[in-house]
Amino acid sequence: MSAPVPLIVSGATGRMGQAILRIAATDPEVEVVGVLESAAECSRTKTVDFRGNTLPLLSGEDAIAVPPGAVLIEFTSPEATLRHVQNAATQGLKAVIGTTGFTDAEKQILADVSRETSLVVAANMSVGVTVLLDLVSRVSGSLPEYDIEIVEMHHRLKKDAPSGTALALGVAAATGRNRTLKDVARSGRDGLVGERPAGEIGFHAVRGGDVVGDHTVTFAGIGERIELIHRASSRDTFAAGALKAAKFLNTKTKGLYSMKDVLGL
Ligand code: NAD
């Protein structure tokens, strides 16, 4: 067996960071060699345990020793991710980016960084959503007259809306009709909004409780509708996808990749 892929997990005490550490501990093909957190969290929590080893929790601003071939895994905030990934590229670190909520300008920065190193960027690292994106694009193209509405529900602590996954589903739906999402997207409806224009893609964000992530894409026609639904019941599915992405990057030096590339779909 080849040497395990060295991982640096950023946002290590967060919901996704914890899921990644738990799944990585059972995977002999990876080894967590560093853990990053915000300066505030580092002052509260000093260490993190990985397979019985105590790893010091470092802030992204600390200098960290980076072994060759190491992959940074980011599930933090857009600001922290951009800072870390730009630093990482200068150290030859590759990165798996699960963080959501980037603006178009921030996405362009990631694309620029991918000319120096290899990145996987995916708003949803699950196998199911990766397949769903493809389905949505095909159904959208096959039913050009049908109204598309995307409803997502997440836990009450989620910061961005609509979710990155909902937006990715919207891009897939728009692309299936040769449209650009920003020209047809409509976020929520409130008040006397009038009739629904043809071609619109509607987004609705629901928040509550501890829901990991539900997405429903409805294609509504006259007398019928199709609903494509994905429900994540555990963050482990995203964590497993992130580890697959890190192993995929082991063989890549530069470029911007998606989960579709990782899964060979
Ligand atoms: P969370 O709030 O539980 O965790 C984020 C962690 O990042 C926190 O522990 C926070 O202290 C830490 N952090 C903040 N600033 C930091 C910095 N400068 N350096 C290092 N760490 C820092 O959130 P979460 O639910 O784990 O989600 C994190 C991100 O991942 C969100 O953008 C979310 O939408 C996204 N997400 C993506 C997927 C996917 O499959 N791509 C799945 C779930 C969540």
mmCIF file of C-alpha atoms and ligand atoms in Angstrom:
data_model
loop_
_atom_site.group_PDB
_atom_site.id
_atom_site.type_symbol
_atom_site.label_atom_id
_atom_site.label_comp_id
_atom_site.label_asym_id
_atom_site.label_seq_id
_atom_site.Cartn_x
_atom_site.Cartn_y
_atom_site.Cartn_z
ATOM 1 C CA MET A 1 0.000 0.000 0.000
ATOM 2 C CA SER A 2 1.274 3.519 -0.806
ATOM 3 C CA ALA A 3 1.945 6.025 2.008
ATOM 4 C CA PRO A 4 -1.162 7.632 3.521
ATOM 5 C CA VAL A 5 -2.143 11.058 2.165
ATOM 6 C CA PRO A 6 -1.192 13.705 4.783
ATOM 7 C CA LEU A 7 -4.176 15.914 5.642
ATOM 8 C CA ILE A 8 -4.460 19.307 7.324
ATOM 9 C CA VAL A 9 -8.031 19.752 8.571
ATOM 10 C CA SER A 10 -9.209 23.352 8.857
ATOM 11 C CA GLY A 11 -12.236 24.151 11.006
ATOM 12 C CA ALA A 12 -11.304 21.061 13.030
ATOM 13 C CA THR A 13 -13.716 21.655 15.918
ATOM 14 C CA GLY A 14 -16.657 22.546 13.650
ATOM 15 C CA ARG A 15 -19.470 20.183 12.640
ATOM 16 C CA MET A 16 -17.787 19.108 9.389
ATOM 17 C CA GLY A 17 -14.253 19.200 10.855
ATOM 18 C CA GLN A 18 -15.315 16.749 13.565
ATOM 19 C CA ALA A 19 -16.998 14.453 11.011
ATOM 20 C CA ILE A 20 -13.815 14.449 8.898
ATOM 21 C CA LEU A 21 -11.597 13.601 11.877
ATOM 22 C CA ARG A 22 -13.972 10.761 12.854
ATOM 23 C CA ILE A 23 -14.102 9.220 9.357
ATOM 24 C CA ALA A 24 -10.365 9.787 8.706
ATOM 25 C CA ALA A 25 -9.514 7.903 11.913
ATOM 26 C CA THR A 26 -10.968 4.731 10.347
ATOM 27 C CA ASP A 27 -9.253 5.183 6.947
ATOM 28 C CA PRO A 28 -5.670 3.845 6.686
ATOM 29 C CA GLU A 29 -5.148 5.692 3.372
ATOM 30 C CA VAL A 30 -5.054 9.102 5.096
ATOM 31 C CA GLU A 31 -3.197 10.581 8.059
ATOM 32 C CA VAL A 32 -4.203 13.845 9.735
ATOM 33 C CA VAL A 33 -0.951 15.752 10.375
ATOM 34 C CA GLY A 34 -2.325 19.194 11.262
ATOM 35 C CA VAL A 35 -5.489 20.822 12.575
ATOM 36 C CA LEU A 36 -6.454 24.476 12.141
ATOM 37 C CA GLU A 37 -9.043 26.663 13.838
ATOM 38 C CA SER A 38 -9.875 30.334 14.269
ATOM 39 C CA ALA A 39 -7.678 32.265 16.710
ATOM 40 C CA ALA A 40 -10.677 32.519 19.098
ATOM 41 C CA GLU A 41 -11.241 28.754 19.052
ATOM 42 C CA CYS A 42 -7.489 28.070 19.455
ATOM 43 C CA SER A 43 -7.504 30.098 22.668
ATOM 44 C CA ARG A 44 -10.369 27.917 24.028
ATOM 45 C CA THR A 45 -9.360 24.489 22.697
ATOM 46 C CA LYS A 46 -5.660 23.705 22.677
ATOM 47 C CA THR A 47 -5.476 20.215 21.190
ATOM 48 C CA VAL A 48 -7.404 17.693 19.127
ATOM 49 C CA ASP A 49 -7.080 13.921 19.365
ATOM 50 C CA PHE A 50 -6.488 11.842 16.226
ATOM 51 C CA ARG A 51 -6.045 8.060 16.574
ATOM 52 C CA GLY A 52 -4.772 8.561 20.118
ATOM 53 C CA ASN A 53 -2.235 11.263 19.070
ATOM 54 C CA THR A 54 -2.595 14.752 20.488
ATOM 55 C CA LEU A 55 -2.382 17.349 17.714
ATOM 56 C CA PRO A 56 -1.924 21.022 18.689
ATOM 57 C CA LEU A 57 -4.740 23.188 17.344
ATOM 58 C CA LEU A 58 -3.100 25.913 15.249
ATOM 59 C CA SER A 59 -4.521 29.115 13.860
ATOM 60 C CA GLY A 60 -4.375 29.584 10.062
ATOM 61 C CA GLU A 61 -1.916 32.403 10.744
ATOM 62 C CA ASP A 62 0.585 30.052 12.489
ATOM 63 C CA ALA A 63 3.451 28.648 10.441
ATOM 64 C CA ILE A 64 2.846 24.934 9.955
ATOM 65 C CA ALA A 65 5.196 22.289 8.646
ATOM 66 C CA VAL A 66 3.730 20.927 5.435
ATOM 67 C CA PRO A 67 4.833 17.436 4.357
ATOM 68 C CA PRO A 68 5.116 16.810 0.586
ATOM 69 C CA GLY A 69 1.790 15.922 -1.029
ATOM 70 C CA ALA A 70 -0.263 17.274 1.875
ATOM 71 C CA VAL A 71 -3.885 18.246 1.255
ATOM 72 C CA LEU A 72 -5.695 21.014 3.137
ATOM 73 C CA ILE A 73 -9.390 20.281 3.820
ATOM 74 C CA GLU A 74 -11.455 23.437 4.364
ATOM 75 C CA PHE A 75 -14.943 23.527 5.839
ATOM 76 C CA THR A 76 -14.851 26.985 7.448
ATOM 77 C CA SER A 77 -15.976 30.413 6.173
ATOM 78 C CA PRO A 78 -15.335 31.987 2.753
ATOM 79 C CA GLU A 79 -12.896 34.578 4.224
ATOM 80 C CA ALA A 80 -10.856 31.991 6.165
ATOM 81 C CA THR A 81 -10.860 29.577 3.232
ATOM 82 C CA LEU A 82 -9.605 32.159 0.736
ATOM 83 C CA ARG A 83 -6.798 33.243 3.073
ATOM 84 C CA HIS A 84 -5.760 29.657 3.822
ATOM 85 C CA VAL A 85 -5.934 28.478 0.229
ATOM 86 C CA GLN A 86 -3.893 31.413 -1.070
ATOM 87 C CA ASN A 87 -1.208 30.675 1.598
ATOM 88 C CA ALA A 88 -1.450 26.961 0.877
ATOM 89 C CA ALA A 89 -0.719 27.437 -2.815
ATOM 90 C CA THR A 90 2.550 29.221 -1.990
ATOM 91 C CA GLN A 91 3.583 26.175 0.106
ATOM 92 C CA GLY A 92 2.632 23.639 -2.581
ATOM 93 C CA LEU A 93 -0.386 22.421 -0.577
ATOM 94 C CA LYS A 94 -3.358 21.058 -2.489
ATOM 95 C CA ALA A 95 -6.865 21.738 -1.153
ATOM 96 C CA VAL A 96 -10.342 20.247 -0.884
ATOM 97 C CA ILE A 97 -12.815 23.087 -0.405
ATOM 98 C CA GLY A 98 -16.244 22.302 1.004
ATOM 99 C CA THR A 99 -16.947 25.789 2.345
ATOM 100 C CA THR A 100 -19.990 27.468 0.720
ATOM 101 C CA GLY A 101 -21.161 31.059 0.307
ATOM 102 C CA PHE A 102 -18.449 32.379 -2.043
ATOM 103 C CA THR A 103 -19.242 35.409 -4.215
ATOM 104 C CA ASP A 104 -18.478 35.225 -7.950
ATOM 105 C CA ALA A 105 -15.322 37.304 -7.356
ATOM 106 C CA GLU A 106 -14.197 34.880 -4.636
ATOM 107 C CA LYS A 107 -14.842 31.900 -6.930
ATOM 108 C CA GLN A 108 -12.602 33.608 -9.481
ATOM 109 C CA ILE A 109 -9.827 33.836 -6.856
ATOM 110 C CA LEU A 110 -10.108 30.050 -6.339
ATOM 111 C CA ALA A 111 -9.916 29.535 -10.113
ATOM 112 C CA ASP A 112 -6.776 31.719 -10.193
ATOM 113 C CA VAL A 113 -5.210 29.718 -7.326
ATOM 114 C CA SER A 114 -5.876 26.491 -9.253
ATOM 115 C CA ARG A 115 -3.310 27.599 -11.826
ATOM 116 C CA GLU A 116 -0.667 27.138 -9.070
ATOM 117 C CA THR A 117 -1.982 24.037 -7.294
ATOM 118 C CA SER A 118 -4.778 21.482 -7.506
ATOM 119 C CA LEU A 119 -8.172 22.127 -5.891
ATOM 120 C CA VAL A 120 -11.438 20.244 -5.550
ATOM 121 C CA VAL A 121 -14.256 22.721 -4.951
ATOM 122 C CA ALA A 122 -17.749 21.325 -4.300
ATOM 123 C CA ALA A 123 -20.699 22.799 -2.440
ATOM 124 C CA ASN A 124 -21.792 19.230 -1.714
ATOM 125 C CA MET A 125 -19.353 16.337 -1.426
ATOM 126 C CA SER A 126 -21.946 13.546 -1.370
ATOM 127 C CA VAL A 127 -22.179 10.935 -4.120
ATOM 128 C CA GLY A 128 -25.977 11.350 -4.195
ATOM 129 C CA VAL A 129 -25.927 15.088 -4.876
ATOM 130 C CA THR A 130 -23.204 14.680 -7.502
ATOM 131 C CA VAL A 131 -25.523 12.300 -9.392
ATOM 132 C CA LEU A 132 -28.536 14.546 -8.705
ATOM 133 C CA LEU A 133 -26.805 17.515 -10.395
ATOM 134 C CA ASP A 134 -26.586 15.504 -13.572
ATOM 135 C CA LEU A 135 -30.213 14.327 -13.336
ATOM 136 C CA VAL A 136 -31.470 17.877 -12.779
ATOM 137 C CA SER A 137 -29.610 19.144 -15.830
ATOM 138 C CA ARG A 138 -31.084 16.386 -18.001
ATOM 139 C CA VAL A 139 -34.677 16.765 -16.742
ATOM 140 C CA SER A 140 -34.463 20.545 -17.128
ATOM 141 C CA GLY A 141 -33.369 20.220 -20.772
ATOM 142 C CA SER A 142 -36.039 17.595 -21.509
ATOM 143 C CA LEU A 143 -38.881 19.682 -20.011
ATOM 144 C CA PRO A 144 -38.114 23.259 -21.086
ATOM 145 C CA GLU A 145 -41.684 24.483 -20.410
ATOM 146 C CA TYR A 146 -41.829 23.223 -16.802
ATOM 147 C CA ASP A 147 -41.448 25.633 -13.886
ATOM 148 C CA ILE A 148 -38.458 24.872 -11.664
ATOM 149 C CA GLU A 149 -38.512 25.552 -7.917
ATOM 150 C CA ILE A 150 -35.693 24.551 -5.545
ATOM 151 C CA VAL A 151 -36.496 24.226 -1.841
ATOM 152 C CA GLU A 152 -33.781 23.508 0.713
ATOM 153 C CA MET A 153 -33.899 22.961 4.467
ATOM 154 C CA HIS A 154 -30.951 23.096 6.874
ATOM 155 C CA HIS A 155 -30.282 23.330 10.610
ATOM 156 C CA ARG A 156 -30.857 26.633 12.375
ATOM 157 C CA LEU A 157 -27.112 27.432 12.637
ATOM 158 C CA LYS A 158 -26.420 27.548 8.898
ATOM 159 C CA LYS A 159 -25.111 30.966 7.879
ATOM 160 C CA ASP A 160 -25.586 31.233 4.086
ATOM 161 C CA ALA A 161 -28.824 31.053 2.075
ATOM 162 C CA PRO A 162 -29.764 29.644 -0.340
ATOM 163 C CA SER A 163 -27.369 26.762 0.348
ATOM 164 C CA GLY A 164 -24.392 26.216 -1.928
ATOM 165 C CA THR A 165 -26.007 22.929 -2.967
ATOM 166 C CA ALA A 166 -29.265 24.673 -3.932
ATOM 167 C CA LEU A 167 -27.287 27.138 -6.046
ATOM 168 C CA ALA A 168 -25.326 24.294 -7.673
ATOM 169 C CA LEU A 169 -28.660 22.576 -8.473
ATOM 170 C CA GLY A 170 -29.865 25.899 -9.929
ATOM 171 C CA VAL A 171 -26.762 26.134 -12.135
ATOM 172 C CA ALA A 172 -27.364 22.540 -13.301
ATOM 173 C CA ALA A 173 -31.013 23.343 -14.113
ATOM 174 C CA ALA A 174 -30.133 26.566 -15.949
ATOM 175 C CA THR A 175 -27.284 24.906 -17.857
ATOM 176 C CA GLY A 176 -29.665 22.138 -18.999
ATOM 177 C CA ARG A 177 -31.627 24.903 -20.796
ATOM 178 C CA ASN A 178 -28.544 26.781 -22.033
ATOM 179 C CA ARG A 179 -29.311 29.643 -19.659
ATOM 180 C CA THR A 180 -27.158 31.448 -17.076
ATOM 181 C CA LEU A 181 -28.522 31.080 -13.543
ATOM 182 C CA LYS A 182 -28.188 34.750 -12.597
ATOM 183 C CA ASP A 183 -30.469 35.711 -15.517
ATOM 184 C CA VAL A 184 -33.323 33.427 -14.352
ATOM 185 C CA ALA A 185 -32.896 33.030 -10.555
ATOM 186 C CA ARG A 186 -35.593 34.318 -8.184
ATOM 187 C CA SER A 187 -34.925 34.077 -4.453
ATOM 188 C CA GLY A 188 -38.102 33.695 -2.386
ATOM 189 C CA ARG A 189 -41.423 35.473 -3.032
ATOM 190 C CA ASP A 190 -43.190 37.866 -0.721
ATOM 191 C CA GLY A 191 -46.103 40.236 -1.263
ATOM 192 C CA LEU A 192 -47.961 40.987 -4.494
ATOM 193 C CA VAL A 193 -45.385 39.433 -6.800
ATOM 194 C CA GLY A 194 -47.598 38.862 -9.853
ATOM 195 C CA GLU A 195 -47.676 35.846 -12.126
ATOM 196 C CA ARG A 196 -44.665 33.621 -12.362
ATOM 197 C CA PRO A 197 -42.567 34.509 -15.428
ATOM 198 C CA ALA A 198 -41.710 31.578 -17.719
ATOM 199 C CA GLY A 199 -38.196 30.260 -17.324
ATOM 200 C CA GLU A 200 -37.722 31.493 -13.753
ATOM 201 C CA ILE A 201 -35.848 29.225 -11.302
ATOM 202 C CA GLY A 202 -37.138 29.864 -7.781
ATOM 203 C CA PHE A 203 -35.164 29.332 -4.538
ATOM 204 C CA HIS A 204 -36.615 28.944 -1.048
ATOM 205 C CA ALA A 205 -34.513 28.443 2.077
ATOM 206 C CA VAL A 206 -36.054 26.853 5.186
ATOM 207 C CA ARG A 207 -34.148 26.816 8.490
ATOM 208 C CA GLY A 208 -34.785 24.867 11.672
ATOM 209 C CA GLY A 209 -33.619 22.311 14.195
ATOM 210 C CA ASP A 210 -30.711 20.052 13.323
ATOM 211 C CA VAL A 211 -31.542 19.165 9.693
ATOM 212 C CA VAL A 212 -28.270 18.126 7.975
ATOM 213 C CA GLY A 213 -29.490 19.091 4.472
ATOM 214 C CA ASP A 214 -32.616 18.443 2.373
ATOM 215 C CA HIS A 215 -33.011 19.588 -1.247
ATOM 216 C CA THR A 216 -36.081 19.236 -3.458
ATOM 217 C CA VAL A 217 -36.083 20.263 -7.110
ATOM 218 C CA THR A 218 -39.627 20.478 -8.500
ATOM 219 C CA PHE A 219 -40.394 20.539 -12.220
ATOM 220 C CA ALA A 220 -44.028 21.648 -12.429
ATOM 221 C CA GLY A 221 -46.035 21.335 -15.647
ATOM 222 C CA ILE A 222 -49.745 21.430 -16.420
ATOM 223 C CA GLY A 223 -51.434 18.472 -14.723
ATOM 224 C CA GLU A 224 -48.241 16.906 -13.344
ATOM 225 C CA ARG A 225 -44.958 17.531 -11.608
ATOM 226 C CA ILE A 226 -41.678 15.739 -11.020
ATOM 227 C CA GLU A 227 -39.841 16.115 -7.709
ATOM 228 C CA LEU A 228 -36.218 15.097 -7.285
ATOM 229 C CA ILE A 229 -35.337 14.910 -3.597
ATOM 230 C CA HIS A 230 -32.050 14.413 -1.776
ATOM 231 C CA ARG A 231 -31.912 14.123 2.004
ATOM 232 C CA ALA A 232 -28.621 13.932 3.888
ATOM 233 C CA SER A 233 -29.144 12.204 7.223
ATOM 234 C CA SER A 234 -25.506 12.375 8.386
ATOM 235 C CA ARG A 235 -22.483 14.606 7.747
ATOM 236 C CA ASP A 236 -20.472 11.422 7.294
ATOM 237 C CA THR A 237 -21.515 11.358 3.625
ATOM 238 C CA PHE A 238 -19.854 14.780 3.046
ATOM 239 C CA ALA A 239 -16.785 13.757 5.088
ATOM 240 C CA ALA A 240 -16.336 10.526 3.111
ATOM 241 C CA GLY A 241 -16.582 12.545 -0.124
ATOM 242 C CA ALA A 242 -13.969 15.019 1.133
ATOM 243 C CA LEU A 243 -11.537 12.153 1.865
ATOM 244 C CA LYS A 244 -12.137 10.682 -1.609
ATOM 245 C CA ALA A 245 -11.376 14.143 -3.032
ATOM 246 C CA ALA A 246 -8.124 14.388 -1.021
ATOM 247 C CA LYS A 247 -6.951 10.995 -2.374
ATOM 248 C CA PHE A 248 -7.909 12.066 -5.920
ATOM 249 C CA LEU A 249 -5.730 15.195 -5.559
ATOM 250 C CA ASN A 250 -2.779 12.973 -4.672
ATOM 251 C CA THR A 251 -2.433 12.297 -8.409
ATOM 252 C CA LYS A 252 -2.974 15.895 -9.608
ATOM 253 C CA THR A 253 -0.554 18.823 -9.571
ATOM 254 C CA LYS A 254 -2.671 21.748 -10.864
ATOM 255 C CA GLY A 255 -6.253 22.464 -11.820
ATOM 256 C CA LEU A 256 -9.780 23.028 -10.556
ATOM 257 C CA TYR A 257 -11.817 19.841 -10.108
ATOM 258 C CA SER A 258 -15.382 18.972 -9.092
ATOM 259 C CA MET A 259 -16.849 15.941 -7.302
ATOM 260 C CA LYS A 260 -17.878 14.689 -10.736
ATOM 261 C CA ASP A 261 -14.165 14.475 -11.593
ATOM 262 C CA VAL A 262 -13.404 12.816 -8.242
ATOM 263 C CA LEU A 263 -16.091 10.159 -8.711
ATOM 264 C CA GLY A 264 -15.323 9.677 -12.406
ATOM 265 C CA LEU A 265 -18.955 10.354 -13.390
HETATM 266 P P1 NAD B 1 -19.289 25.080 11.669
HETATM 267 O O1 NAD B 1 -19.629 26.486 12.034
HETATM 268 O O2 NAD B 1 -19.759 23.966 12.556
HETATM 269 O O3 NAD B 1 -17.706 24.915 11.506
HETATM 270 C C1 NAD B 1 -16.871 25.878 10.924
HETATM 271 C C2 NAD B 1 -15.584 25.895 11.719
HETATM 272 O O4 NAD B 1 -14.660 26.763 11.070
HETATM 273 C C3 NAD B 1 -15.794 26.440 13.155
HETATM 274 O O5 NAD B 1 -15.275 25.504 14.087
HETATM 275 C C4 NAD B 1 -15.011 27.741 13.130
HETATM 276 O O6 NAD B 1 -14.416 28.061 14.401
HETATM 277 C C5 NAD B 1 -13.938 27.425 12.091
HETATM 278 N N1 NAD B 1 -13.251 28.618 11.608
HETATM 279 C C6 NAD B 1 -13.756 29.887 11.483
HETATM 280 N N2 NAD B 1 -12.755 30.719 11.091
HETATM 281 C C7 NAD B 1 -11.635 29.966 10.959
HETATM 282 C C8 NAD B 1 -10.289 30.254 10.609
HETATM 283 N N3 NAD B 1 -9.890 31.505 10.300
HETATM 284 N N4 NAD B 1 -9.391 29.232 10.580
HETATM 285 C C9 NAD B 1 -9.759 27.959 10.883
HETATM 286 N N5 NAD B 1 -11.027 27.631 11.259
HETATM 287 C C10 NAD B 1 -11.943 28.622 11.280
HETATM 288 O O7 NAD B 1 -19.838 24.878 10.185
HETATM 289 P P2 NAD B 1 -20.030 23.514 9.372
HETATM 290 O O8 NAD B 1 -21.444 23.082 9.471
HETATM 291 O O9 NAD B 1 -18.923 22.564 9.696
HETATM 292 O O10 NAD B 1 -19.871 24.064 7.872
HETATM 293 C C11 NAD B 1 -18.683 24.721 7.473
HETATM 294 C C12 NAD B 1 -18.804 25.098 5.999
HETATM 295 O O11 NAD B 1 -18.917 23.900 5.208
HETATM 296 C C13 NAD B 1 -20.050 25.930 5.659
HETATM 297 O O12 NAD B 1 -19.713 26.841 4.629
HETATM 298 C C14 NAD B 1 -21.038 24.895 5.147
HETATM 299 O O13 NAD B 1 -22.029 25.429 4.293
HETATM 300 C C15 NAD B 1 -20.117 23.980 4.416
HETATM 301 N N6 NAD B 1 -20.589 22.602 4.209
HETATM 302 C C16 NAD B 1 -20.262 22.031 3.032
HETATM 303 C C17 NAD B 1 -20.595 20.711 2.794
HETATM 304 C C18 NAD B 1 -20.143 20.065 1.505
HETATM 305 O O14 NAD B 1 -20.441 18.879 1.271
HETATM 306 N N7 NAD B 1 -19.394 20.782 0.662
HETATM 307 C C19 NAD B 1 -21.282 19.978 3.768
HETATM 308 C C20 NAD B 1 -21.604 20.594 4.979
HETATM 309 C C21 NAD B 1 -21.232 21.919 5.193
#
